[in-house]
Amino acid sequence: EPEVTQTPSHQVTQMGQEVILRCVPISNHLYFYWYRQILGQKVEFLVSFYNNEISEKSEIFDDQFSVERPDGSNFTLKIRSTKLEDSAMYFCASKGDLFNYGYTFGSGTRLTVV
Amino acid sequence: QKEVEQNSGPLSVPEGAIASLNCTYSDRVSQSFFWYRQYSGKSPELIMSIYSNGDKEDGRFTAQLNKASQYVSLLIRDSQPSDSATYLCAVNILRGGTSYGKLTFGQGTILTVHP
């Protein structure tokens, strides 16, 4: 069964450093998403991406965050200057059909900012 | 009012019993409804999707949707210890006439099935 692949599985970074989280969505999917889940809290939407541009973003997704699909297969989330409160699980998801079917989530990247 | 609300639990049921998980949502223009299962430290895994009023059955799982009451539920029949997980209700809210598939999640209900 096709799956969404995320790397790395765990990233530890110093506060203020830049991190890039990587995702390879399912190949024929058109809609891509990033979500995060702070430990013990609910899954929160960050951003959706379609047709090579951001289609929607949350208030969490401020100027420190950016997304890119650099080569038609990878989908990346960059955090420019990490803060302690950015520590969370980050999930990538993709979808082939906008209105039907749920997402396929990747296995997640655990980001720890120290 | 929270957009998607679930009882956080924990909900404890004996093996073989029916587990009933509930979710309410605040926005009447919600259009798609999903139940995800999440094991500790893992990513959400889609169990059921439902789009129209009524019941939808898939194996031991039944999703029920009542748009008038803004209520969606998940029943798990013949519960097994392996069903012990956090169950997330997620809603696709159509707002302003557009939606790009964004899901709003509830905080999840912890289910424990004991032998």
CSV table of N, CA, C and O in Angstrom, one decimal, chain A residues 34-91:
chain,number,residue,atom,x,y,z
A,34,TRP,N,0.8,19.9,6.3
A,34,TRP,CA,1.6,19.7,7.5
A,34,TRP,C,0.7,19.9,8.7
A,34,TRP,O,0.0,20.9,8.8
A,35,TYR,N,0.8,19.0,9.7
A,35,TYR,CA,0.1,19.2,11.0
A,35,TYR,C,1.2,19.0,12.1
A,35,TYR,O,2.3,18.4,11.8
A,36,ARG,N,0.9,19.5,13.3
A,36,ARG,CA,1.8,19.2,14.4
A,36,ARG,C,0.9,18.8,15.6
A,36,ARG,O,-0.3,19.1,15.7
A,37,GLN,N,1.6,18.1,16.5
A,37,GLN,CA,1.0,17.6,17.7
A,37,GLN,C,1.9,17.8,18.9
A,37,GLN,O,2.9,17.0,19.0
A,38,ILE,N,1.7,18.8,19.7
A,38,ILE,CA,2.5,18.9,20.9
A,38,ILE,C,2.1,17.8,21.8
A,38,ILE,O,0.9,17.4,21.9
A,39,LEU,N,3.1,17.3,22.6
A,39,LEU,CA,2.9,16.2,23.4
A,39,LEU,C,1.6,16.3,24.3
A,39,LEU,O,1.5,17.3,25.1
A,40,GLY,N,0.7,15.4,24.2
A,40,GLY,CA,-0.5,15.5,25.1
A,40,GLY,C,-1.6,16.4,24.6
A,40,GLY,O,-2.6,16.5,25.2
A,41,GLN,N,-1.4,17.0,23.4
A,41,GLN,CA,-2.4,17.9,22.9
A,41,GLN,C,-2.9,17.4,21.6
A,41,GLN,O,-2.5,16.3,21.1
A,42,LYS,N,-3.9,18.2,21.0
A,42,LYS,CA,-4.5,17.7,19.8
A,42,LYS,C,-3.7,18.0,18.6
A,42,LYS,O,-2.8,18.8,18.6
A,43,VAL,N,-4.0,17.3,17.5
A,43,VAL,CA,-3.4,17.5,16.2
A,43,VAL,C,-3.9,18.8,15.7
A,43,VAL,O,-5.1,19.1,15.6
A,44,GLU,N,-2.9,19.7,15.3
A,44,GLU,CA,-3.3,21.0,14.8
A,44,GLU,C,-2.8,21.2,13.4
A,44,GLU,O,-1.7,20.9,13.0
A,45,PHE,N,-3.6,21.8,12.6
A,45,PHE,CA,-3.3,22.1,11.2
A,45,PHE,C,-2.3,23.2,11.1
A,45,PHE,O,-2.4,24.2,11.9
A,46,LEU,N,-1.3,23.1,10.2
A,46,LEU,CA,-0.4,24.1,10.0
A,46,LEU,C,-0.6,24.8,8.6
A,46,LEU,O,-0.8,26.0,8.5
A,47,VAL,N,-0.6,23.9,7.6
A,47,VAL,CA,-0.6,24.5,6.2
A,47,VAL,C,-1.1,23.4,5.2
A,47,VAL,O,-0.9,22.2,5.4
A,48,SER,N,-1.8,23.9,4.2
A,48,SER,CA,-2.1,23.0,3.0
A,48,SER,C,-1.4,23.6,1.8
A,48,SER,O,-1.2,24.8,1.7
A,49,PHE,N,-1.2,22.8,0.8
A,49,PHE,CA,-0.4,23.1,-0.3
A,49,PHE,C,-0.9,22.4,-1.5
A,49,PHE,O,-1.1,21.2,-1.5
A,50,TYR,N,-1.2,23.2,-2.6
A,50,TYR,CA,-1.8,22.6,-3.8
A,50,TYR,C,-1.4,23.4,-5.0
A,50,TYR,O,-1.3,24.7,-4.9
A,51,ASN,N,-1.0,22.8,-6.0
A,51,ASN,CA,-0.6,23.4,-7.3
A,51,ASN,C,0.5,24.4,-7.0
A,51,ASN,O,0.6,25.5,-7.5
A,52,ASN,N,1.5,23.9,-6.2
A,52,ASN,CA,2.7,24.6,-6.0
A,52,ASN,C,2.6,25.9,-5.2
A,52,ASN,O,3.4,26.8,-5.3
A,53,GLU,N,1.5,26.0,-4.5
A,53,GLU,CA,1.4,27.2,-3.6
A,53,GLU,C,0.6,26.9,-2.4
A,53,GLU,O,-0.2,25.9,-2.3
A,54,ILE,N,0.8,27.7,-1.3
A,54,ILE,CA,0.0,27.5,-0.1
A,54,ILE,C,-1.5,27.8,-0.4
A,54,ILE,O,-1.8,28.9,-0.9
A,55,SER,N,-2.4,26.9,0.0
A,55,SER,CA,-3.8,27.2,-0.2
A,55,SER,C,-4.4,27.7,1.0
A,55,SER,O,-5.4,28.4,1.0
A,56,GLU,N,-3.9,27.3,2.2
A,56,GLU,CA,-4.5,27.7,3.4
A,56,GLU,C,-3.4,27.5,4.5
A,56,GLU,O,-2.6,26.6,4.4
A,57,LYS,N,-3.4,28.4,5.5
A,57,LYS,CA,-2.5,28.3,6.6
A,57,LYS,C,-3.1,28.7,7.9
A,57,LYS,O,-4.1,29.5,7.9
A,58,SER,N,-2.6,28.2,9.0
A,58,SER,CA,-3.2,28.6,10.3
A,58,SER,C,-2.4,29.7,10.9
A,58,SER,O,-1.3,30.1,10.4
A,59,GLU,N,-2.9,30.2,12.0
A,59,GLU,CA,-2.1,31.3,12.7
A,59,GLU,C,-0.8,30.9,13.3
A,59,GLU,O,0.1,31.7,13.6
A,60,ILE,N,-0.7,29.6,13.5
A,60,ILE,CA,0.6,29.0,14.0
A,60,ILE,C,1.6,29.2,12.9
A,60,ILE,O,2.8,29.4,13.2
A,61,PHE,N,1.3,29.1,11.7
A,61,PHE,CA,2.2,29.1,10.5
A,61,PHE,C,2.6,30.6,10.2
A,61,PHE,O,2.1,31.2,9.3
A,62,ASP,N,3.5,31.1,11.1
A,62,ASP,CA,3.9,32.5,10.9
A,62,ASP,C,5.1,32.6,10.0
A,62,ASP,O,5.5,31.6,9.3
A,63,ASP,N,5.8,33.7,10.0
A,63,ASP,CA,6.9,33.9,9.1
A,63,ASP,C,8.1,33.0,9.4
A,63,ASP,O,9.0,33.0,8.5
A,64,GLN,N,8.1,32.4,10.5
A,64,GLN,CA,9.2,31.4,10.8
A,64,GLN,C,9.1,30.1,10.0
A,64,GLN,O,10.0,29.4,9.9
A,65,PHE,N,7.9,29.9,9.5
A,65,PHE,CA,7.6,28.6,8.8
A,65,PHE,C,7.6,28.9,7.3
A,65,PHE,O,7.1,29.9,6.8
A,66,SER,N,8.0,27.9,6.5
A,66,SER,CA,7.8,27.9,5.1
A,66,SER,C,7.7,26.5,4.6
A,66,SER,O,8.2,25.5,5.2
A,67,VAL,N,7.1,26.3,3.4
A,67,VAL,CA,6.9,25.0,2.8
A,67,VAL,C,7.4,25.1,1.4
A,67,VAL,O,7.3,26.2,0.7
A,68,GLU,N,7.8,24.0,0.8
A,68,GLU,CA,8.3,24.0,-0.5
A,68,GLU,C,8.2,22.5,-1.1
A,68,GLU,O,8.2,21.6,-0.4
A,69,ARG,N,8.0,22.5,-2.4
A,69,ARG,CA,8.0,21.2,-3.1
A,69,ARG,C,9.0,21.4,-4.2
A,69,ARG,O,8.7,21.7,-5.3
A,70,PRO,N,10.3,21.2,-3.8
A,70,PRO,CA,11.4,21.6,-4.6
A,70,PRO,C,11.5,20.8,-5.9
A,70,PRO,O,12.0,21.3,-6.9
A,71,ASP,N,11.1,19.5,-5.9
A,71,ASP,CA,11.5,18.7,-7.1
A,71,ASP,C,10.3,17.8,-7.6
A,71,ASP,O,10.6,16.9,-8.2
A,72,GLY,N,9.1,18.1,-7.2
A,72,GLY,CA,8.0,17.4,-7.6
A,72,GLY,C,7.7,16.1,-6.9
A,72,GLY,O,6.7,15.4,-7.1
A,73,SER,N,8.6,15.7,-5.9
A,73,SER,CA,8.4,14.6,-5.1
A,73,SER,C,8.5,14.9,-3.6
A,73,SER,O,7.6,14.5,-2.9
A,74,ASN,N,9.5,15.6,-3.2
A,74,ASN,CA,9.6,16.0,-1.8
A,74,ASN,C,8.7,17.2,-1.5
A,74,ASN,O,8.4,18.0,-2.3
A,75,PHE,N,8.3,17.2,-0.2
A,75,PHE,CA,7.5,18.3,0.3
A,75,PHE,C,8.2,18.6,1.7
A,75,PHE,O,8.2,17.8,2.5
A,76,THR,N,8.7,19.9,1.8
A,76,THR,CA,9.4,20.2,3.0
A,76,THR,C,8.8,21.3,3.8
A,76,THR,O,8.1,22.1,3.3
A,77,LEU,N,9.0,21.2,5.1
A,77,LEU,CA,8.6,22.2,6.1
A,77,LEU,C,9.9,22.8,6.7
A,77,LEU,O,10.7,22.0,7.3
A,78,LYS,N,10.1,24.1,6.6
A,78,LYS,CA,11.3,24.7,7.2
A,78,LYS,C,10.8,25.6,8.3
A,78,LYS,O,9.9,26.3,8.2
A,79,ILE,N,11.6,25.5,9.4
A,79,ILE,CA,11.4,26.4,10.5
A,79,ILE,C,12.7,27.2,10.6
A,79,ILE,O,13.7,26.6,10.9
A,80,ARG,N,12.6,28.5,10.5
A,80,ARG,CA,13.8,29.3,10.3
A,80,ARG,C,14.6,29.4,11.6
A,80,ARG,O,15.8,29.3,11.6
A,81,SER,N,14.0,29.7,12.6
A,81,SER,CA,14.6,30.0,13.9
A,81,SER,C,13.8,29.3,15.0
A,81,SER,O,12.8,29.9,15.5
A,82,THR,N,14.2,28.1,15.3
A,82,THR,CA,13.3,27.3,16.2
A,82,THR,C,13.3,27.8,17.6
A,82,THR,O,14.2,28.4,18.1
A,83,LYS,N,12.1,27.6,18.2
A,83,LYS,CA,11.8,28.0,19.6
A,83,LYS,C,11.5,26.8,20.4
A,83,LYS,O,11.2,25.7,19.8
A,84,LEU,N,11.7,26.9,21.7
A,84,LEU,CA,11.4,25.7,22.6
A,84,LEU,C,10.0,25.2,22.3
A,84,LEU,O,9.7,24.0,22.3
A,85,GLU,N,9.0,26.1,22.1
A,85,GLU,CA,7.6,25.7,21.9
A,85,GLU,C,7.3,25.1,20.5
A,85,GLU,O,6.2,24.7,20.3
A,86,ASP,N,8.3,25.0,19.7
A,86,ASP,CA,8.2,24.3,18.4
A,86,ASP,C,8.4,22.8,18.6
A,86,ASP,O,8.2,22.0,17.7
A,87,SER,N,8.8,22.4,19.8
A,87,SER,CA,9.0,21.0,20.0
A,87,SER,C,7.6,20.3,19.9
A,87,SER,O,6.7,20.6,20.6
A,88,ALA,N,7.5,19.3,19.1
A,88,ALA,CA,6.3,18.6,18.8
A,88,ALA,C,6.5,17.5,17.8
A,88,ALA,O,7.6,17.3,17.2
A,89,MET,N,5.5,16.7,17.6
A,89,MET,CA,5.5,15.7,16.4
A,89,MET,C,5.0,16.5,15.2
A,89,MET,O,3.9,17.2,15.3
A,90,TYR,N,5.6,16.4,14.1
A,90,TYR,CA,5.2,17.0,12.9
A,90,TYR,C,4.8,15.9,11.9
A,90,TYR,O,5.6,15.0,11.6
A,91,PHE,N,3.5,16.0,11.4
A,91,PHE,CA,3.0,15.0,10.5
A,91,PHE,C,2.8,15.7,9.1
A,91,PHE,O,2.1,16.7,9.0
